[in-house]
PDB file of N, CA, C and O in Angstrom:
ATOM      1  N   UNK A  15       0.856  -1.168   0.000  1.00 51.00           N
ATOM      2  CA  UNK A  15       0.000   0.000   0.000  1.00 51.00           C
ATOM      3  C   UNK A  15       0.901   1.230   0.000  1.00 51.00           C
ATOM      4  O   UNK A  15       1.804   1.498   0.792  1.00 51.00           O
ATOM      5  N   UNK A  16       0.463   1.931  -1.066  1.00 59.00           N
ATOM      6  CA  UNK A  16       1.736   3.401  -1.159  1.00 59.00           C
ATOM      7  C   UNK A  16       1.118   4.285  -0.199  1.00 59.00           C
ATOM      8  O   UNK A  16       2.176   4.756   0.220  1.00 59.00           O
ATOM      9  N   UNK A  17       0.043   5.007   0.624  1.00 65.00           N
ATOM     10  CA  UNK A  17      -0.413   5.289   1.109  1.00 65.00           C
ATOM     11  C   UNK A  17      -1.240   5.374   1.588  1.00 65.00           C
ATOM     12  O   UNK A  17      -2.252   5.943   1.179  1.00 65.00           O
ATOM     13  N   UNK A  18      -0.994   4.514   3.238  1.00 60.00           N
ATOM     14  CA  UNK A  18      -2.387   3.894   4.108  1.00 60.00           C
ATOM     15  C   UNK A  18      -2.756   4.877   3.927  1.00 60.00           C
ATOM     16  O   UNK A  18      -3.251   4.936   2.802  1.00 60.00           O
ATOM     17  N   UNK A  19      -2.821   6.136   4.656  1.00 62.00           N
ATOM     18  CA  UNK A  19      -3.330   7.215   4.879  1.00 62.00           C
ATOM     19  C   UNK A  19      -4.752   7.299   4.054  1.00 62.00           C
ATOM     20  O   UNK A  19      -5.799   7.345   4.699  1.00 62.00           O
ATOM     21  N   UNK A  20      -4.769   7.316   2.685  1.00 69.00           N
ATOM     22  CA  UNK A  20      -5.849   7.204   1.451  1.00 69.00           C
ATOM     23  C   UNK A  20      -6.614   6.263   1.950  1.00 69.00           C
ATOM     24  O   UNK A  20      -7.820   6.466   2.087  1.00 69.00           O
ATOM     25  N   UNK A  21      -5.951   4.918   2.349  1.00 66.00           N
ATOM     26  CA  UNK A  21      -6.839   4.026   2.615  1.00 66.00           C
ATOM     27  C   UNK A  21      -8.340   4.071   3.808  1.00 66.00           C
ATOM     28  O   UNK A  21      -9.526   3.744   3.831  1.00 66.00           O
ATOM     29  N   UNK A  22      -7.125   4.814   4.816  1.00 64.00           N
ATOM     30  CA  UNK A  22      -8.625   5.500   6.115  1.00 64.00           C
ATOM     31  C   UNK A  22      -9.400   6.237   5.593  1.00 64.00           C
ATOM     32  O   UNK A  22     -10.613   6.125   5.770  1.00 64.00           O
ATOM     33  N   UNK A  23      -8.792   7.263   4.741  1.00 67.00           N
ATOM     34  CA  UNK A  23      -9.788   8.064   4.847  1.00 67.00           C
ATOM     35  C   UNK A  23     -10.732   8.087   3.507  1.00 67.00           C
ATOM     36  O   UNK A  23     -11.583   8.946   3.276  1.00 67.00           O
ATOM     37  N   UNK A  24     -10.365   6.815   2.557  1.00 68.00           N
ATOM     38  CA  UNK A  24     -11.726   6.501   1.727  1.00 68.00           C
ATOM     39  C   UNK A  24     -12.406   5.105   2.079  1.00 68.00           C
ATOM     40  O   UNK A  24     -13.479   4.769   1.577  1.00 68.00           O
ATOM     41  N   UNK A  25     -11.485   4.084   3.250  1.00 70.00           N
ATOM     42  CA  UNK A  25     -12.309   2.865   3.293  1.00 70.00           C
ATOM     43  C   UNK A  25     -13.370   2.801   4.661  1.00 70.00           C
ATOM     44  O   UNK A  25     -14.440   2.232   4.879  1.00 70.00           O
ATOM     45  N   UNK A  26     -12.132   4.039   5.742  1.00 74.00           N
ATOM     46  CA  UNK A  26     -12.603   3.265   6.964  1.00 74.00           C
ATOM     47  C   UNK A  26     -12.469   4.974   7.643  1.00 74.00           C
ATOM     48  O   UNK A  26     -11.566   5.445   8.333  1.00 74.00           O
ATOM     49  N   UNK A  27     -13.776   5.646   7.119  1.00 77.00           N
ATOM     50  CA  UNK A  27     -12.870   6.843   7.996  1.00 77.00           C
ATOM     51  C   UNK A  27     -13.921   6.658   9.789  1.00 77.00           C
ATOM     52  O   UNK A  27     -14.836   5.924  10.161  1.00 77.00           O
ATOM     53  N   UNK A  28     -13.023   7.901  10.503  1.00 79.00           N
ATOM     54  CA  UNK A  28     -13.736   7.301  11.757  1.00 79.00           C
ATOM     55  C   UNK A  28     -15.065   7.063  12.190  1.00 79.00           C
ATOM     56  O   UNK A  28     -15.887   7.068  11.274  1.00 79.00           O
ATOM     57  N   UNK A  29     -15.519   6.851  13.359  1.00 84.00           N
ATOM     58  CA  UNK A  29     -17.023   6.632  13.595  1.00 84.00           C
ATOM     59  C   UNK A  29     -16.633   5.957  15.312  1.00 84.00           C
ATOM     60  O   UNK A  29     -15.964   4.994  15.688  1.00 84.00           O
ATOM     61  N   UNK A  30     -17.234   6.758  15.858  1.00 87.00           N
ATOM     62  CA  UNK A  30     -17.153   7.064  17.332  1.00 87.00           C
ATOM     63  C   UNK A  30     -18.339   5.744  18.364  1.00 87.00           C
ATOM     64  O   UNK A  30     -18.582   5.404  19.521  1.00 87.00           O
ATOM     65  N   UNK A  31     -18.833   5.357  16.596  1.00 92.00           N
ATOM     66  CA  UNK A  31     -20.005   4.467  17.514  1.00 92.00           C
ATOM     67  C   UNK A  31     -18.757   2.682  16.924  1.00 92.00           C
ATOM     68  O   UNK A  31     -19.085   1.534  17.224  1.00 92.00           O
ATOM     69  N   UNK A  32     -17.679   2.981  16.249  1.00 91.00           N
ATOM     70  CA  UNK A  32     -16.842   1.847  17.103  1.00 91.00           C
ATOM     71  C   UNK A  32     -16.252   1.873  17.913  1.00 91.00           C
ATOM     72  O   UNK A  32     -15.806   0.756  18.174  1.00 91.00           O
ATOM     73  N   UNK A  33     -15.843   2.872  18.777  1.00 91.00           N
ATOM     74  CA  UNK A  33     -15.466   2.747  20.413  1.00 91.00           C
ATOM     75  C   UNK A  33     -16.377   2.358  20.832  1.00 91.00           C
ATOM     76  O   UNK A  33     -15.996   1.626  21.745  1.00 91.00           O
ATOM     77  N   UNK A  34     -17.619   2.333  20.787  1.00 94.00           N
ATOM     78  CA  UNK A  34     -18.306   1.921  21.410  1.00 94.00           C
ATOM     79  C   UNK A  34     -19.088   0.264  21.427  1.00 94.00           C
ATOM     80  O   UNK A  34     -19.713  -0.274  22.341  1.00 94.00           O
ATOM     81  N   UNK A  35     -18.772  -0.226  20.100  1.00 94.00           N
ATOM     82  CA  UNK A  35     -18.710  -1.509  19.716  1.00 94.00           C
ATOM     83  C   UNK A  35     -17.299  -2.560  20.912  1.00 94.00           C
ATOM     84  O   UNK A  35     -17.486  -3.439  21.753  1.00 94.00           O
ATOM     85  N   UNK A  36     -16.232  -2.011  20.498  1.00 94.00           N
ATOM     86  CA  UNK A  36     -15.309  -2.450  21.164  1.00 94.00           C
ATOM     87  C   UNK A  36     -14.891  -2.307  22.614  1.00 94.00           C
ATOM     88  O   UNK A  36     -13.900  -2.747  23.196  1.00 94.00           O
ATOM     89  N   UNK A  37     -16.027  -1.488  23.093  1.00 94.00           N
ATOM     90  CA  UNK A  37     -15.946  -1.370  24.507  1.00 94.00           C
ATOM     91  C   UNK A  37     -16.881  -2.495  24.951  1.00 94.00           C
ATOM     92  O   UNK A  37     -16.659  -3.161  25.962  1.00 94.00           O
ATOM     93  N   UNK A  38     -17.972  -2.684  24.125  1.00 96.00           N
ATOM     94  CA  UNK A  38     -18.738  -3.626  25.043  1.00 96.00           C
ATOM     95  C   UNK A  38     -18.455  -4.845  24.465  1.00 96.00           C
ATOM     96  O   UNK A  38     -19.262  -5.663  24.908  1.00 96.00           O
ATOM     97  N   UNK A  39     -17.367  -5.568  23.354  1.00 96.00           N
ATOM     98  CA  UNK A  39     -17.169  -6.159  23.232  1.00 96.00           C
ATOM     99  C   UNK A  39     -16.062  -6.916  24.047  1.00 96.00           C
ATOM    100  O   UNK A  39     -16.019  -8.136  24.203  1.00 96.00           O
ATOM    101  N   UNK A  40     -14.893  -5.704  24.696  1.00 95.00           N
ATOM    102  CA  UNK A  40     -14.524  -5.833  25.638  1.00 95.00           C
ATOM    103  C   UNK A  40     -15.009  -6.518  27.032  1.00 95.00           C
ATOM    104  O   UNK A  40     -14.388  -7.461  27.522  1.00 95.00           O
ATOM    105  N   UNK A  41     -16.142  -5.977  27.610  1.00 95.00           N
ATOM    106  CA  UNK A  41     -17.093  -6.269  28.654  1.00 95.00           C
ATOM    107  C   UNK A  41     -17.569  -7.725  28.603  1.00 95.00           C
ATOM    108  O   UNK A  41     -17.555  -8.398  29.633  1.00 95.00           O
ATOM    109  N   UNK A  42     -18.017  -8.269  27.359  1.00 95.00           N
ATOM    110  CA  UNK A  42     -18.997  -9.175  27.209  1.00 95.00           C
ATOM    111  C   UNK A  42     -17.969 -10.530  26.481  1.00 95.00           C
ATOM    112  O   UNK A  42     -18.075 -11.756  26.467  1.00 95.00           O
ATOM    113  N   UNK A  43     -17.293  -9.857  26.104  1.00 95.00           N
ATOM    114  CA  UNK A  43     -16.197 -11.426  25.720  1.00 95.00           C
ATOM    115  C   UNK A  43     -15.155 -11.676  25.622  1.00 95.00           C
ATOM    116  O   UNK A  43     -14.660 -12.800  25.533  1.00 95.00           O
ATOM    117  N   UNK A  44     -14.327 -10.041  25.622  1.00 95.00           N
ATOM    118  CA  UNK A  44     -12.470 -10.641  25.610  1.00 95.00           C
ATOM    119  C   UNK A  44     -12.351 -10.413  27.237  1.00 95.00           C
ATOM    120  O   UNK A  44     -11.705 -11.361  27.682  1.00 95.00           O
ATOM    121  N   UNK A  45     -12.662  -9.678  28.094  1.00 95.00           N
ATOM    122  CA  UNK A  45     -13.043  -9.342  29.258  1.00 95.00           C
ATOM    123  C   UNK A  45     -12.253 -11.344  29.887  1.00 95.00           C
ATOM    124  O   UNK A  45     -11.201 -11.311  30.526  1.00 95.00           O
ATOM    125  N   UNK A  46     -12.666 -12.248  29.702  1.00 95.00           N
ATOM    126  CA  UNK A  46     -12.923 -13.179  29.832  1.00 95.00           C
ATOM    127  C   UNK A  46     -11.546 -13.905  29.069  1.00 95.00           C
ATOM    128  O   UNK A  46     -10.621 -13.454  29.745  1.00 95.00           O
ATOM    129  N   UNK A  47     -11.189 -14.427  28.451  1.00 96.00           N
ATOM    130  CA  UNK A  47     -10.360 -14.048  27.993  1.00 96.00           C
ATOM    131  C   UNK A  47      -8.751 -13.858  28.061  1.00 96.00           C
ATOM    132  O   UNK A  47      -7.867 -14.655  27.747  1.00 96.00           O
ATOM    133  N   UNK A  48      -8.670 -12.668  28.525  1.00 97.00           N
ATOM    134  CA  UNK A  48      -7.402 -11.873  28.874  1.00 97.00           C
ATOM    135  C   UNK A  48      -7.770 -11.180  29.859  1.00 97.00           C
ATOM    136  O   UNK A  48      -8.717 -10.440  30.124  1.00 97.00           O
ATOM    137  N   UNK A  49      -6.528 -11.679  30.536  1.00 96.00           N
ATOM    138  CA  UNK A  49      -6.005 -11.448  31.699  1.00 96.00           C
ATOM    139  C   UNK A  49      -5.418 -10.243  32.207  1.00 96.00           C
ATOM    140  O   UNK A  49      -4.690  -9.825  31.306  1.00 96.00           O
ATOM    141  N   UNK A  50      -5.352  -9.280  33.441  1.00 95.00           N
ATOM    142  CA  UNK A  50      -4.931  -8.017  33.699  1.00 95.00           C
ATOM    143  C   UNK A  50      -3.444  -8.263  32.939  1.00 95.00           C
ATOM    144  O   UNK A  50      -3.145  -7.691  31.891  1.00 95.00           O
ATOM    145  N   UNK A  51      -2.580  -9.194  33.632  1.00 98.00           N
ATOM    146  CA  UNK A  51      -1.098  -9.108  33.682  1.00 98.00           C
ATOM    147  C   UNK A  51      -0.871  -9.767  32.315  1.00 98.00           C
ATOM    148  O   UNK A  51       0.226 -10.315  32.201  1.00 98.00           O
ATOM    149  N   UNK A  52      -1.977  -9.839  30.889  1.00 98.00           N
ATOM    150  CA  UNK A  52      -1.287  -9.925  30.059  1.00 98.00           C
ATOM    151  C   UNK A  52      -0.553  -9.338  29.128  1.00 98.00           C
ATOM    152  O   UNK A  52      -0.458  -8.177  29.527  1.00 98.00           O
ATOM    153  N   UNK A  53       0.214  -9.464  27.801  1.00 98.00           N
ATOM    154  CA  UNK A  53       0.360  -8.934  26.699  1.00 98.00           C
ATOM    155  C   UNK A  53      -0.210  -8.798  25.644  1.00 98.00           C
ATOM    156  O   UNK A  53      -0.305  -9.875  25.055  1.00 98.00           O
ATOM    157  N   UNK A  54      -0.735  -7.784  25.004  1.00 98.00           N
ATOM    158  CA  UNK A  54      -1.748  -7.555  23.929  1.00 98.00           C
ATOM    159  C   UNK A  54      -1.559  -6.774  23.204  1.00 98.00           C
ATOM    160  O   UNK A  54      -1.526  -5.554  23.366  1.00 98.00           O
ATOM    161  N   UNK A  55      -1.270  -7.960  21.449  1.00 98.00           N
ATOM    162  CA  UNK A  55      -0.935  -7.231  20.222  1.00 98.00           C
ATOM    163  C   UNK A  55      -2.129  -7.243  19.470  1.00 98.00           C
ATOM    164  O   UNK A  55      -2.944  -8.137  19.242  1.00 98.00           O
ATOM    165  N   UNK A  56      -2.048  -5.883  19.085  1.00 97.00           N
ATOM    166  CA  UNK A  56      -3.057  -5.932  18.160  1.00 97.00           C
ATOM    167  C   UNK A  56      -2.231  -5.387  16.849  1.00 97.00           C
ATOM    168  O   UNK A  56      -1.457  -4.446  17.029  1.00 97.00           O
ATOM    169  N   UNK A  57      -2.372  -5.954  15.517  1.00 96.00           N
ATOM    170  CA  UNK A  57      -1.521  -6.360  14.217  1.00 96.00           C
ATOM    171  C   UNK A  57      -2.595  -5.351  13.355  1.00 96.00           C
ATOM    172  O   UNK A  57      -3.752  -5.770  13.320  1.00 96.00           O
ATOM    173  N   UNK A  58      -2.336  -4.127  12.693  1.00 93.00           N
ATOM    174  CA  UNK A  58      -3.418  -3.816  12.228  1.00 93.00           C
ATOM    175  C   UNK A  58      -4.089  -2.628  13.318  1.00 93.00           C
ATOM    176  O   UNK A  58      -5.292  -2.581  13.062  1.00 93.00           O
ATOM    177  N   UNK A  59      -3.923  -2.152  13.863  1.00 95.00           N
ATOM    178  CA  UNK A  59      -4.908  -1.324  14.388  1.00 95.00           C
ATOM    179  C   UNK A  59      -5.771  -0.399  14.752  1.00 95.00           C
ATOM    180  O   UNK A  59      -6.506  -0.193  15.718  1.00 95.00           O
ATOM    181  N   UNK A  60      -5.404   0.317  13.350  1.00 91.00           N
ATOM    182  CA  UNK A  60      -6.201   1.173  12.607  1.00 91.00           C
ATOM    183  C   UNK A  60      -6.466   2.301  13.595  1.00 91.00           C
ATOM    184  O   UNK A  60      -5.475   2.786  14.142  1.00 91.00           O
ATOM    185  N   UNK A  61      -7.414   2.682  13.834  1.00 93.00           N
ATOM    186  CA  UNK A  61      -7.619   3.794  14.991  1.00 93.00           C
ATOM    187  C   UNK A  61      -7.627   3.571  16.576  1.00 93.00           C
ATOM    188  O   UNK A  61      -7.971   4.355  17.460  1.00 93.00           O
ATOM    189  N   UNK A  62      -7.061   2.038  16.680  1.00 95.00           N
ATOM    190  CA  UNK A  62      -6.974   1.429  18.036  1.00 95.00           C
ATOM    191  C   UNK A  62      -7.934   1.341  18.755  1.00 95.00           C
ATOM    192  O   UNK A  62      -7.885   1.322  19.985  1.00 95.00           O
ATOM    193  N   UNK A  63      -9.069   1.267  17.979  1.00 95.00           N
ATOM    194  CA  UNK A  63     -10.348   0.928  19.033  1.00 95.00           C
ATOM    195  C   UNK A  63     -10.528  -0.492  19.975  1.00 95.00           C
ATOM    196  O   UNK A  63     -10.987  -0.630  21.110  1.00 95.00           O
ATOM    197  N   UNK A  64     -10.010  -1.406  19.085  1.00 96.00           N
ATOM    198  CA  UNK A  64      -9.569  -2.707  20.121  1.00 96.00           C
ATOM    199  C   UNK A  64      -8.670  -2.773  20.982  1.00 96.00           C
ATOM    200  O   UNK A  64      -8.968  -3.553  21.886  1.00 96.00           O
ATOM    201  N   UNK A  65      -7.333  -2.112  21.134  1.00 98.00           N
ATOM    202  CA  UNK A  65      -6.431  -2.182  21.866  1.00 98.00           C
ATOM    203  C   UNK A  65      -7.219  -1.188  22.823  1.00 98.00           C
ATOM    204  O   UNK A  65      -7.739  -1.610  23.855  1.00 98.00           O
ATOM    205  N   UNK A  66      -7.273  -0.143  22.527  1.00 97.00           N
ATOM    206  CA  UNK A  66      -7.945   0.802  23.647  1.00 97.00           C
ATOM    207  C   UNK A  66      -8.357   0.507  24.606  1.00 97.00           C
ATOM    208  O   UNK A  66      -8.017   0.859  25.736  1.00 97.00           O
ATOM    209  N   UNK A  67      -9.532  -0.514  24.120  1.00 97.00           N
ATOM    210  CA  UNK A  67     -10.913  -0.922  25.351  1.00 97.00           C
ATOM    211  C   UNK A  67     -10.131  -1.950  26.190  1.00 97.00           C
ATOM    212  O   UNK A  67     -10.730  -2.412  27.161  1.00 97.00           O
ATOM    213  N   UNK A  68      -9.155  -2.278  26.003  1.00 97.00           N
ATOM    214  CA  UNK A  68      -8.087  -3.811  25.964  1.00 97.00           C
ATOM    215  C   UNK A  68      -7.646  -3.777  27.230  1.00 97.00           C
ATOM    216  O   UNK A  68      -6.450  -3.496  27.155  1.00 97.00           O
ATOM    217  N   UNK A  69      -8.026  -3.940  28.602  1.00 97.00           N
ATOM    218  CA  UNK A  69      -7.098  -4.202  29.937  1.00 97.00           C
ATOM    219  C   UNK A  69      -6.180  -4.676  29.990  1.00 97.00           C
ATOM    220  O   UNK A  69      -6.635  -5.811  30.131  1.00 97.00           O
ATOM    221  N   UNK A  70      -5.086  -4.822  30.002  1.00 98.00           N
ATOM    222  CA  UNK A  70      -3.825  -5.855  30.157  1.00 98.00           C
ATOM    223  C   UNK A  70      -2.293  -4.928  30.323  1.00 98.00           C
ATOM    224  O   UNK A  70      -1.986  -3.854  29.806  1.00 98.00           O
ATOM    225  N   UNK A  71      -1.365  -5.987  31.429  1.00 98.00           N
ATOM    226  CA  UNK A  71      -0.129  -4.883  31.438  1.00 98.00           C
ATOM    227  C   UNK A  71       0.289  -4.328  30.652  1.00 98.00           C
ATOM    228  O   UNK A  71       0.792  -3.230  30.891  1.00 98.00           O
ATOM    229  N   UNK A  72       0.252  -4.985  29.048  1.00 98.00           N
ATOM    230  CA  UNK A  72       1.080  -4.069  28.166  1.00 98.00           C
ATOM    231  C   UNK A  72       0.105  -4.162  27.237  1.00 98.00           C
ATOM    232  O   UNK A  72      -0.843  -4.944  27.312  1.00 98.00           O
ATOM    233  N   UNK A  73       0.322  -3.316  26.276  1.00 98.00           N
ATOM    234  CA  UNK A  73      -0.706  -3.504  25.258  1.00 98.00           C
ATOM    235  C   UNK A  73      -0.109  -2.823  23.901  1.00 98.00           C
ATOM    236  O   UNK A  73       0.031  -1.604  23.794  1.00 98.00           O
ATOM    237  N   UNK A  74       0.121  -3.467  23.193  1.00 98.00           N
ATOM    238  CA  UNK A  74       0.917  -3.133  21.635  1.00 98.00           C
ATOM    239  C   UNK A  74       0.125  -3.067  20.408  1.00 98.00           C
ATOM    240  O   UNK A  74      -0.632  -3.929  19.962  1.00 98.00           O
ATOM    241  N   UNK A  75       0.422  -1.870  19.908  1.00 98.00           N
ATOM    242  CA  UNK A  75      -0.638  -1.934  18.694  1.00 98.00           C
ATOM    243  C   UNK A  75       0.633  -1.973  17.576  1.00 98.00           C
ATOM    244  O   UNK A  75       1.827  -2.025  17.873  1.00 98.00           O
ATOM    245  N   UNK A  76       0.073  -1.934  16.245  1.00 97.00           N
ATOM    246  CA  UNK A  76       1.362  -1.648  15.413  1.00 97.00           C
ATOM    247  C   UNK A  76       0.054  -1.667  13.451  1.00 97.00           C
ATOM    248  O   UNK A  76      -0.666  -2.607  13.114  1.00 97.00           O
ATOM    249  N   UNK A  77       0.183  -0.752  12.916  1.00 94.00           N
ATOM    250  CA  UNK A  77       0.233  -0.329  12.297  1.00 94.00           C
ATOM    251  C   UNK A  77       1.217   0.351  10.772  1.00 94.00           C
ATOM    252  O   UNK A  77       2.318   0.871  10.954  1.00 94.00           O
ATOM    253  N   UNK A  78       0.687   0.244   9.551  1.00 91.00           N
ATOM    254  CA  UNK A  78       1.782   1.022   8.889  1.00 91.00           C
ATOM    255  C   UNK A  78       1.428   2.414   8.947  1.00 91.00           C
ATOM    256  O   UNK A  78       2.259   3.212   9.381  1.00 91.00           O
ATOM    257  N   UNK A  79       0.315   2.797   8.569  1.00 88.00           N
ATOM    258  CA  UNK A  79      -0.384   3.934   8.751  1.00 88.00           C
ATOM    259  C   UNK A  79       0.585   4.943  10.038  1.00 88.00           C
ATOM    260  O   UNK A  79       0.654   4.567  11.208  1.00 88.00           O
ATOM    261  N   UNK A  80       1.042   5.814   9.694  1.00 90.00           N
ATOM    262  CA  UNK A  80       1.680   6.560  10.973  1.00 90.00           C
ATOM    263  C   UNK A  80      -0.022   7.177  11.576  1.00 90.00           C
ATOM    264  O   UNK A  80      -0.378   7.095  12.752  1.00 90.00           O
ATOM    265  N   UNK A  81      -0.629   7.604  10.767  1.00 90.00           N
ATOM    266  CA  UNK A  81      -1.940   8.652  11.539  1.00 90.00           C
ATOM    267  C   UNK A  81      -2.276   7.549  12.756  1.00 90.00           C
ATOM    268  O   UNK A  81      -3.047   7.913  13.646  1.00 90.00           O
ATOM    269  N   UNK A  82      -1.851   6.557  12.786  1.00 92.00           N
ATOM    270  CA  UNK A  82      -2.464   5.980  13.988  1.00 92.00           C
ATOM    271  C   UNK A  82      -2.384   6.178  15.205  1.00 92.00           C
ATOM    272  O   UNK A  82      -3.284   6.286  16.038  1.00 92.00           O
ATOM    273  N   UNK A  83      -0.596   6.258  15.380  1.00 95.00           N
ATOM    274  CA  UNK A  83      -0.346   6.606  16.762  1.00 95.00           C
ATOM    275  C   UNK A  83      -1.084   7.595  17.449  1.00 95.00           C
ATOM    276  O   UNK A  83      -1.164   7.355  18.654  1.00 95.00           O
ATOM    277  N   UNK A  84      -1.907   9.097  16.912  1.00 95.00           N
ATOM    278  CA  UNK A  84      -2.836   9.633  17.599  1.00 95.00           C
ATOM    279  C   UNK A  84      -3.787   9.477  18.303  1.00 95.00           C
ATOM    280  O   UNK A  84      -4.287  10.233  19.135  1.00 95.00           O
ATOM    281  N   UNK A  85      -4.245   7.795  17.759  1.00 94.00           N
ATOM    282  CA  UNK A  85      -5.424   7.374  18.253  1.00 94.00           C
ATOM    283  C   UNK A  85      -5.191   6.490  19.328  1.00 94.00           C
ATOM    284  O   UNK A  85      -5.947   6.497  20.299  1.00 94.00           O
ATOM    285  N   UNK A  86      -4.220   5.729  19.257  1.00 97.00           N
ATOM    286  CA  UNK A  86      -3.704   5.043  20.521  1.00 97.00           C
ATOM    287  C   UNK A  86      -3.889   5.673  22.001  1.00 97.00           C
ATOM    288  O   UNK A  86      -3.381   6.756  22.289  1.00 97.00           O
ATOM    289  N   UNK A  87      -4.478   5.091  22.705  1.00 96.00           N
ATOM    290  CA  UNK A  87      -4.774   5.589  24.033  1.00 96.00           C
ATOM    291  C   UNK A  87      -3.941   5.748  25.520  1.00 96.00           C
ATOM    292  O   UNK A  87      -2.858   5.282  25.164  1.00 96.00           O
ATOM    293  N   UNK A  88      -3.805   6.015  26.585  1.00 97.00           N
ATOM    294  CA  UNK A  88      -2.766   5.963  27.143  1.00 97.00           C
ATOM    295  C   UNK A  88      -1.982   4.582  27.518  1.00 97.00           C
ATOM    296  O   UNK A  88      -2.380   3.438  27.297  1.00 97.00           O
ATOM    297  N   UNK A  89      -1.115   4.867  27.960  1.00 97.00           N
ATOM    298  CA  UNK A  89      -0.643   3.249  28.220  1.00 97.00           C
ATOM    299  C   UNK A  89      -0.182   2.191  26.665  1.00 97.00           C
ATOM    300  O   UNK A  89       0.529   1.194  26.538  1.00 97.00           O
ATOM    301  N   UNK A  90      -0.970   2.991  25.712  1.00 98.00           N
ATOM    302  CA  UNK A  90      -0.601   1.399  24.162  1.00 98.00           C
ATOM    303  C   UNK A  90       0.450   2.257  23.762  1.00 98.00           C
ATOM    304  O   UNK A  90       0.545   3.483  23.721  1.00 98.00           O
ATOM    305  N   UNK A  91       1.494   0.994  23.373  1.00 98.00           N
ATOM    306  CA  UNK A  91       2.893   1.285  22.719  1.00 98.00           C
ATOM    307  C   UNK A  91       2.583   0.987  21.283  1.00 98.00           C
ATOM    308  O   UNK A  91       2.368  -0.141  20.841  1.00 98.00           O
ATOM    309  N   UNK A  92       2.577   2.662  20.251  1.00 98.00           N
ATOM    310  CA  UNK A  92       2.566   2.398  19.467  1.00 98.00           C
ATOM    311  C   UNK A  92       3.505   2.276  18.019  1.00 98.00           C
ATOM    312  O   UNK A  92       4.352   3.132  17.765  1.00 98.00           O
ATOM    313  N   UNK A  93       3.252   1.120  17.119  1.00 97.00           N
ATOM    314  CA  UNK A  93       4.349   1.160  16.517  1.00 97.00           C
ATOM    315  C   UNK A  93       4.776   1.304  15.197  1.00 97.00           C
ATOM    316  O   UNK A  93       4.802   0.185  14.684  1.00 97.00           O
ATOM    317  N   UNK A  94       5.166   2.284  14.312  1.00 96.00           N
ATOM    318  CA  UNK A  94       4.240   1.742  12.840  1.00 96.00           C
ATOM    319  C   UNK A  94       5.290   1.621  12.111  1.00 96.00           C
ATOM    320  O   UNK A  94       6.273   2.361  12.118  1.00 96.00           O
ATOM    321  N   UNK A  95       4.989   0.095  11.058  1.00 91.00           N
ATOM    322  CA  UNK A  95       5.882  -0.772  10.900  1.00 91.00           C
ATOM    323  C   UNK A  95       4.901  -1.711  10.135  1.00 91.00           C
ATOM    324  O   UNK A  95       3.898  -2.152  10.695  1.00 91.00           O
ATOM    325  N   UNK A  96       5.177  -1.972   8.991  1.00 81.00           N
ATOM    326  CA  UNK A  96       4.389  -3.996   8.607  1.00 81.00           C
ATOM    327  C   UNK A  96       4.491  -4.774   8.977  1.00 81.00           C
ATOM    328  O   UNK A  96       3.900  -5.755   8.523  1.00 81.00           O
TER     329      UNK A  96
END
């Protein structure tokens, strides 16, 4: 891809009602799952709405897209890279 960037913002631009998908998906099934003291990659993570909602000691997102790291929330190490 010569520029993710194009790709967000004609395939997947944001929408505030997927934080909110991935929060209660959080709640209702990875919740269960994963563990406080685990590690959690997320491959891909676009505006980090999964890692976000994501409890665990560490939490790694990684992306090529640089616009991502903005969205990453406190605590996710973000990384952008294929």
């Amino acid at each position: 891809m010569s520029d993710p960037s194009n790709y967000f913002s004609a395939r997947l631009p944001p929408d505030p009602r997927r934080e909110k998908l991935w929060r209660a998906l959080w709640d209702f099934y990875f919740r269960s799952l994963i563990r406080k003291d685990d590690v959690v990659l997320d491959l891909g993570a676009g505006y980090c709405s999964f890692i976000n909602a994501v409890k665990a000691r560490v939490r790694l997102a990684v992306d090529q897209w640089p616009g991502f790291c903005a969205h990453a929330g406190t605590g996710v190490e973000a990384h952008v890279g294929s």
